[in-house]
């Protein structure tokens, strides 16, 4: 599996794969994904700047193999110093890992820097800190070449990422944001392929369905303990490319209306409040662009309803439904 596909899995699913491969299952989500990718072998060649501050004082060498240059910082001071002196060559690909929480000032500085303008991967993974952590607002910055954004233990004002600021984003992962719940959910990401949330509560979810539906390339969505969805009676999802849709332990999710002609897996395990799932046979009005055109027969799918009741609606009775799993598969643990 690719990196975006692995990031779309839940932590228990990643741990299961690690145990099967005889690898350690400890660590943060990003560590688990890295371990699995390393076990698979290098998917892409990458060079690492171990001492980024020292390396930044020299021009970056031309990179004929289009390698991904990896930079990691353990303090905001290191970030500020390096961003100030780093000579970035246009076309060089960069991945940045932050091991401390980003402040809004640091995020704004990074976005406006030569490094930020060439950045393809931003991975923020500080230690969990629930006492007055800095909060970032992604609606205030632009990363025009960013393809992957991973935020673990980073406090965020809202899930707000749109095409004018993040036009190339392909993978988004938000895991246990500290101290506060994101206020709103508003995304418009035409190139997004995978989206993952773990232990996230959204305060205002009125745009949740509309946001996901604006990502016609979305193949995998995972919302493990994604709470707050019950604050809206029903969510309508238009997902022409979606293969896997996972709401495991989204406890207050009540109703779904779904057009997903390529769906293969729908996980409603432990969605205790789920009442109705309506499967749409036709594409809803308002989604007429070529990116929403799907040819061929609709796919068959499997539904996981373990630890919840079968939802009403036509999901279970659909001719596309191959199997309904009603019991937990303890062989996975």
Tab-separated table of C-alpha atoms in Angstrom:
chain	number	residue	atom	x	y	z
A	1	UNK	CA	0.000	0.000	0.000
A	2	UNK	CA	1.069	3.567	-0.618
A	3	UNK	CA	1.656	6.137	2.112
A	4	UNK	CA	-1.711	7.899	1.593
A	5	UNK	CA	-3.521	4.545	1.696
A	6	UNK	CA	-1.799	3.576	4.956
A	7	UNK	CA	-2.584	6.965	6.505
A	8	UNK	CA	-6.262	6.406	5.690
A	9	UNK	CA	-6.300	3.343	7.988
A	10	UNK	CA	-7.132	3.542	11.682
A	11	UNK	CA	-4.460	2.999	14.326
A	12	UNK	CA	-5.860	-0.474	15.239
A	13	UNK	CA	-5.754	-1.462	11.551
A	14	UNK	CA	-2.141	-0.306	11.250
A	15	UNK	CA	-1.214	-2.185	14.422
A	16	UNK	CA	-2.825	-5.331	13.040
A	17	UNK	CA	-0.664	-5.109	9.907
A	18	UNK	CA	2.454	-4.548	12.001
A	19	UNK	CA	1.750	-7.579	14.199
A	20	UNK	CA	1.130	-9.708	11.096
A	21	UNK	CA	4.511	-8.588	9.740
A	22	UNK	CA	6.255	-9.319	13.048
A	23	UNK	CA	6.932	-5.642	13.735
A	24	UNK	CA	6.470	-3.472	16.813
A	25	UNK	CA	3.038	-1.842	17.078
A	26	UNK	CA	4.021	0.939	19.503
A	27	UNK	CA	4.299	4.622	18.667
A	28	UNK	CA	2.269	7.373	17.071
A	29	UNK	CA	0.328	6.861	13.867
A	30	UNK	CA	3.014	8.422	11.700
A	31	UNK	CA	5.577	6.044	13.239
A	32	UNK	CA	3.374	3.046	12.445
A	33	UNK	CA	2.962	4.119	8.823
A	34	UNK	CA	6.699	4.741	8.438
A	35	UNK	CA	7.468	1.293	9.858
A	36	UNK	CA	5.110	-0.374	7.400
A	37	UNK	CA	6.478	1.579	4.445
A	38	UNK	CA	10.035	0.651	5.410
A	39	UNK	CA	9.031	-3.000	5.649
A	40	UNK	CA	7.563	-2.834	2.145
A	41	UNK	CA	10.784	-1.382	0.787
A	42	UNK	CA	11.410	2.197	-0.389
A	43	UNK	CA	8.457	3.367	-2.461
A	44	UNK	CA	10.474	6.362	-3.530
A	45	UNK	CA	14.059	7.397	-3.114
A	46	UNK	CA	14.551	9.949	-0.369
A	47	UNK	CA	17.482	11.834	1.058
A	48	UNK	CA	17.467	13.173	4.609
A	49	UNK	CA	19.009	16.345	5.981
A	50	UNK	CA	19.952	15.093	9.446
A	51	UNK	CA	21.500	18.339	10.536
A	52	UNK	CA	19.170	20.714	8.750
A	53	UNK	CA	20.493	23.878	10.356
A	54	UNK	CA	24.054	23.156	9.283
A	55	UNK	CA	23.024	22.027	5.823
A	56	UNK	CA	20.912	25.132	5.331
A	57	UNK	CA	23.971	27.366	5.220
A	58	UNK	CA	24.927	25.784	1.874
A	59	UNK	CA	23.025	25.830	-1.413
A	60	UNK	CA	20.965	22.702	-1.970
A	61	UNK	CA	22.509	20.553	-4.704
A	62	UNK	CA	20.594	20.014	-7.908
A	63	UNK	CA	18.473	16.918	-7.540
A	64	UNK	CA	18.380	15.107	-10.903
A	65	UNK	CA	16.522	12.092	-9.520
A	66	UNK	CA	13.726	14.255	-8.091
A	67	UNK	CA	14.402	12.904	-4.624
A	68	UNK	CA	12.381	14.018	-1.611
A	69	UNK	CA	14.589	16.026	0.753
A	70	UNK	CA	13.519	15.360	4.343
A	71	UNK	CA	14.001	17.969	7.064
A	72	UNK	CA	13.122	17.595	10.752
A	73	UNK	CA	13.071	20.183	13.556
A	74	UNK	CA	12.813	19.797	17.322
A	75	UNK	CA	12.266	23.482	18.063
A	76	UNK	CA	10.663	26.533	16.482
A	77	UNK	CA	14.011	28.308	16.780
A	78	UNK	CA	15.612	25.726	14.489
A	79	UNK	CA	12.783	26.182	12.015
A	80	UNK	CA	13.061	29.975	12.011
A	81	UNK	CA	16.852	29.936	11.643
A	82	UNK	CA	16.814	27.425	8.789
A	83	UNK	CA	13.975	29.082	6.916
A	84	UNK	CA	15.927	32.352	7.085
A	85	UNK	CA	19.140	31.006	5.538
A	86	UNK	CA	18.097	27.997	3.465
A	87	UNK	CA	18.795	28.449	-0.235
A	88	UNK	CA	15.975	26.583	-1.921
A	89	UNK	CA	16.269	25.510	-5.532
A	90	UNK	CA	12.981	25.653	-7.372
A	91	UNK	CA	11.797	22.180	-8.326
A	92	UNK	CA	13.460	20.420	-5.391
A	93	UNK	CA	10.915	18.433	-3.376
A	94	UNK	CA	10.822	18.883	0.410
A	95	UNK	CA	9.269	17.051	3.358
A	96	UNK	CA	9.192	18.792	6.740
A	97	UNK	CA	8.599	17.112	10.101
A	98	UNK	CA	7.957	19.214	13.210
A	99	UNK	CA	8.452	17.564	16.595
A	100	UNK	CA	7.076	20.567	18.483
A	101	UNK	CA	3.687	22.291	18.111
A	102	UNK	CA	3.467	24.927	15.415
A	103	UNK	CA	2.362	28.419	16.336
A	104	UNK	CA	0.357	30.532	13.910
A	105	UNK	CA	3.341	32.846	13.528
A	106	UNK	CA	5.631	29.923	12.656
A	107	UNK	CA	3.096	28.477	10.194
A	108	UNK	CA	2.672	31.867	8.498
A	109	UNK	CA	6.457	32.356	8.296
A	110	UNK	CA	6.884	28.873	6.805
A	111	UNK	CA	4.116	29.376	4.241
A	112	UNK	CA	5.675	32.606	3.009
A	113	UNK	CA	9.211	31.237	2.793
A	114	UNK	CA	10.985	29.671	-0.220
A	115	UNK	CA	10.886	26.337	1.640
A	116	UNK	CA	7.140	26.612	2.204
A	117	UNK	CA	6.541	27.403	-1.450
A	118	UNK	CA	8.258	24.141	-2.483
A	119	UNK	CA	7.012	21.975	0.402
A	120	UNK	CA	5.229	18.726	-0.567
A	121	UNK	CA	4.861	17.060	2.849
A	122	UNK	CA	4.196	18.678	6.225
A	123	UNK	CA	4.120	16.312	9.199
A	124	UNK	CA	3.506	17.827	12.630
A	125	UNK	CA	3.921	15.299	15.452
A	126	UNK	CA	4.651	16.929	18.843
A	127	UNK	CA	4.093	15.225	22.166
A	128	UNK	CA	0.511	15.502	23.408
A	129	UNK	CA	0.091	18.684	25.478
A	130	UNK	CA	-3.374	19.588	26.738
A	131	UNK	CA	-2.493	22.774	28.615
A	132	UNK	CA	-2.686	25.883	26.445
A	133	UNK	CA	-1.005	24.526	23.308
A	134	UNK	CA	-0.593	26.909	20.364
A	135	UNK	CA	-3.469	26.802	17.881
A	136	UNK	CA	-3.056	27.076	14.118
A	137	UNK	CA	-5.572	28.373	11.575
A	138	UNK	CA	-4.994	26.784	8.158
A	139	UNK	CA	-7.435	29.185	6.490
A	140	UNK	CA	-4.845	31.956	6.892
A	141	UNK	CA	-1.994	30.331	4.914
A	142	UNK	CA	-1.241	28.921	1.461
A	143	UNK	CA	0.871	25.891	0.571
A	144	UNK	CA	0.465	25.648	-3.177
A	145	UNK	CA	2.627	22.533	-3.697
A	146	UNK	CA	1.716	20.614	-0.551
A	147	UNK	CA	0.529	17.066	-1.284
A	148	UNK	CA	0.347	15.572	2.199
A	149	UNK	CA	-0.579	17.125	5.537
A	150	UNK	CA	-0.366	15.109	8.753
A	151	UNK	CA	-1.304	16.780	12.044
A	152	UNK	CA	-0.881	14.694	15.194
A	153	UNK	CA	-1.387	16.339	18.604
A	154	UNK	CA	-1.523	19.765	16.948
A	155	UNK	CA	-4.299	22.086	18.102
A	156	UNK	CA	-6.249	23.496	15.150
A	157	UNK	CA	-8.927	26.170	14.973
A	158	UNK	CA	-10.970	24.335	12.341
A	159	UNK	CA	-10.753	21.732	9.618
A	160	UNK	CA	-10.498	24.367	6.908
A	161	UNK	CA	-8.565	23.494	3.752
A	162	UNK	CA	-9.615	24.781	0.344
A	163	UNK	CA	-8.421	24.619	-3.249
A	164	UNK	CA	-7.217	28.219	-3.365
A	165	UNK	CA	-4.747	27.546	-0.540
A	166	UNK	CA	-4.032	23.796	-0.847
A	167	UNK	CA	-4.744	23.004	-4.516
A	168	UNK	CA	-2.552	19.870	-4.801
A	169	UNK	CA	-3.305	18.237	-1.453
A	170	UNK	CA	-3.741	14.462	-1.885
A	171	UNK	CA	-3.657	13.120	1.682
A	172	UNK	CA	-4.922	14.636	4.935
A	173	UNK	CA	-4.597	13.105	8.400
A	174	UNK	CA	-5.665	14.717	11.696
A	175	UNK	CA	-5.025	12.708	14.848
A	176	UNK	CA	-5.943	13.754	18.422
A	177	UNK	CA	-5.796	17.558	18.180
A	178	UNK	CA	-4.917	18.949	21.609
A	179	UNK	CA	-6.935	20.953	24.095
A	180	UNK	CA	-9.812	22.103	21.889
A	181	UNK	CA	-12.248	20.737	19.346
A	182	UNK	CA	-12.113	22.104	15.787
A	183	UNK	CA	-14.910	24.642	15.332
A	184	UNK	CA	-16.014	23.838	11.786
A	185	UNK	CA	-15.461	21.422	8.892
A	186	UNK	CA	-14.942	23.038	5.505
A	187	UNK	CA	-12.839	21.417	2.781
A	188	UNK	CA	-12.732	21.896	-0.976
A	189	UNK	CA	-9.873	19.708	-2.208
A	190	UNK	CA	-10.244	18.485	-5.790
A	191	UNK	CA	-7.096	16.316	-5.719
A	192	UNK	CA	-7.631	14.694	-2.319
A	193	UNK	CA	-7.370	10.875	-2.394
A	194	UNK	CA	-7.344	9.985	1.305
A	195	UNK	CA	-8.671	11.629	4.465
A	196	UNK	CA	-8.215	10.289	7.999
A	197	UNK	CA	-9.402	11.443	11.431
A	198	UNK	CA	-8.687	9.822	14.782
A	199	UNK	CA	-10.210	11.006	18.085
A	200	UNK	CA	-11.577	14.234	16.605
A	201	UNK	CA	-14.773	16.062	17.617
A	202	UNK	CA	-16.187	18.699	15.257
A	203	UNK	CA	-18.399	21.374	16.786
A	204	UNK	CA	-20.207	22.526	13.608
A	205	UNK	CA	-20.715	19.760	11.030
A	206	UNK	CA	-23.268	21.334	8.697
A	207	UNK	CA	-20.752	21.338	5.805
A	208	UNK	CA	-19.333	17.852	6.421
A	209	UNK	CA	-21.152	16.080	3.568
A	210	UNK	CA	-20.713	18.971	1.157
A	211	UNK	CA	-16.997	19.110	1.974
A	212	UNK	CA	-16.328	15.440	1.267
A	213	UNK	CA	-18.423	15.640	-1.895
A	214	UNK	CA	-16.129	18.364	-3.228
A	215	UNK	CA	-13.300	15.811	-3.410
A	216	UNK	CA	-14.288	13.654	-6.397
A	217	UNK	CA	-10.944	11.782	-6.305
A	218	UNK	CA	-11.413	10.723	-2.673
A	219	UNK	CA	-10.806	6.960	-2.517
A	220	UNK	CA	-10.509	6.327	1.212
A	221	UNK	CA	-12.081	8.054	4.197
A	222	UNK	CA	-11.472	6.996	7.793
A	223	UNK	CA	-13.125	8.583	10.819
A	224	UNK	CA	-12.212	6.589	13.924
A	225	UNK	CA	-14.052	8.189	16.855
A	226	UNK	CA	-15.018	11.125	14.659
A	227	UNK	CA	-17.621	12.728	16.894
A	228	UNK	CA	-20.095	15.553	16.445
A	229	UNK	CA	-21.644	14.171	13.249
A	230	UNK	CA	-24.917	13.687	15.118
A	231	UNK	CA	-25.283	17.454	15.399
A	232	UNK	CA	-26.774	17.297	11.895
A	233	UNK	CA	-29.692	14.957	11.233
A	234	UNK	CA	-28.403	13.572	7.919
A	235	UNK	CA	-25.235	13.800	5.846
A	236	UNK	CA	-25.318	13.451	2.061
A	237	UNK	CA	-22.096	12.163	0.493
A	238	UNK	CA	-21.381	12.208	-3.253
A	239	UNK	CA	-18.215	10.143	-3.689
A	240	UNK	CA	-17.618	8.921	-7.249
A	241	UNK	CA	-14.175	7.414	-6.515
A	242	UNK	CA	-14.588	6.179	-2.948
A	243	UNK	CA	-13.577	2.554	-2.320
A	244	UNK	CA	-13.437	2.530	1.481
A	245	UNK	CA	-15.653	4.528	3.858
A	246	UNK	CA	-14.930	3.971	7.560
A	247	UNK	CA	-16.940	5.481	10.429
A	248	UNK	CA	-15.795	3.013	13.128
A	249	UNK	CA	-16.864	4.359	16.575
A	250	UNK	CA	-18.404	7.543	15.163
A	251	UNK	CA	-20.857	7.109	17.995
A	252	UNK	CA	-23.390	9.844	17.243
A	253	UNK	CA	-23.678	9.448	13.465
A	254	UNK	CA	-27.409	9.024	12.739
A	255	UNK	CA	-28.227	9.119	9.021
A	256	UNK	CA	-26.308	8.852	5.764
A	257	UNK	CA	-27.395	9.380	2.188
A	258	UNK	CA	-24.728	7.962	-0.088
A	259	UNK	CA	-23.838	7.889	-3.777
A	260	UNK	CA	-20.652	5.845	-4.096
A	261	UNK	CA	-20.699	3.683	-7.237
A	262	UNK	CA	-17.209	2.245	-6.575
A	263	UNK	CA	-17.644	1.479	-2.881
A	264	UNK	CA	-16.193	-1.834	-1.657
A	265	UNK	CA	-16.100	-1.450	2.136
A	266	UNK	CA	-18.411	0.482	4.484
A	267	UNK	CA	-17.500	0.277	8.178
A	268	UNK	CA	-20.289	1.230	10.590
A	269	UNK	CA	-18.902	-0.819	13.470
A	270	UNK	CA	-19.967	0.581	16.850
A	271	UNK	CA	-21.873	3.475	15.276
A	272	UNK	CA	-24.340	3.182	18.120
A	273	UNK	CA	-26.717	5.910	16.929
A	274	UNK	CA	-26.974	4.951	13.263
A	275	UNK	CA	-30.594	4.744	12.130
A	276	UNK	CA	-30.732	4.976	8.346
A	277	UNK	CA	-28.361	4.614	5.398
A	278	UNK	CA	-29.858	5.372	2.005
A	279	UNK	CA	-27.933	4.214	-1.046
A	280	UNK	CA	-28.557	6.378	-4.115
A	281	UNK	CA	-28.695	4.734	-7.538
A	282	UNK	CA	-28.279	7.978	-9.443
A	283	UNK	CA	-25.839	10.843	-9.125
A	284	UNK	CA	-27.520	13.775	-7.330
A	285	UNK	CA	-28.180	17.041	-9.150
A	286	UNK	CA	-25.432	19.629	-8.905
A	287	UNK	CA	-22.557	17.210	-9.599
A	288	UNK	CA	-22.469	17.177	-13.386
A	289	UNK	CA	-18.762	17.804	-14.062
A	290	UNK	CA	-16.592	15.189	-15.796
A	291	UNK	CA	-14.918	14.353	-12.487
A	292	UNK	CA	-18.263	12.955	-11.298
A	293	UNK	CA	-18.863	10.814	-14.398
A	294	UNK	CA	-18.631	7.073	-13.641
A	295	UNK	CA	-18.948	4.359	-16.265
A	296	UNK	CA	-19.524	0.634	-15.884
A	297	UNK	CA	-21.495	-1.370	-13.386
A	298	UNK	CA	-21.559	-0.221	-9.735
A	299	UNK	CA	-19.277	-2.223	-7.448
A	300	UNK	CA	-20.315	-4.780	-4.838
A	301	UNK	CA	-19.549	-3.925	-1.226
A	302	UNK	CA	-19.279	-5.330	2.295
A	303	UNK	CA	-20.839	-3.611	5.322
A	304	UNK	CA	-19.543	-3.956	8.886
A	305	UNK	CA	-22.380	-3.473	11.395
A	306	UNK	CA	-20.700	-5.171	14.362
A	307	UNK	CA	-21.824	-3.778	17.728
A	308	UNK	CA	-24.693	-1.858	16.197
A	309	UNK	CA	-28.071	-2.598	14.675
A	310	UNK	CA	-28.602	-2.974	10.967
A	311	UNK	CA	-29.544	0.511	9.743
A	312	UNK	CA	-32.833	1.184	8.033
A	313	UNK	CA	-32.963	2.340	4.453
A	314	UNK	CA	-31.970	0.306	1.422
A	315	UNK	CA	-28.280	-0.289	2.170
A	316	UNK	CA	-28.581	-3.861	3.427
A	317	UNK	CA	-31.213	-4.879	0.893
A	318	UNK	CA	-29.319	-3.449	-2.081
A	319	UNK	CA	-28.245	-5.928	-4.749
A	320	UNK	CA	-24.760	-4.416	-4.427
A	321	UNK	CA	-24.434	-5.551	-0.803
A	322	UNK	CA	-22.440	-8.805	-0.784
A	323	UNK	CA	-22.061	-9.302	2.948
A	324	UNK	CA	-23.145	-7.799	6.266
A	325	UNK	CA	-20.772	-8.469	9.147
A	326	UNK	CA	-22.649	-8.384	12.465
A	327	UNK	CA	-19.993	-9.798	14.799
A	328	UNK	CA	-16.558	-8.543	15.748
A	329	UNK	CA	-13.815	-10.567	14.100
A	330	UNK	CA	-11.605	-11.285	17.096
A	331	UNK	CA	-9.073	-12.852	14.793
A	332	UNK	CA	-7.919	-9.312	14.035
A	333	UNK	CA	-6.674	-8.760	17.599
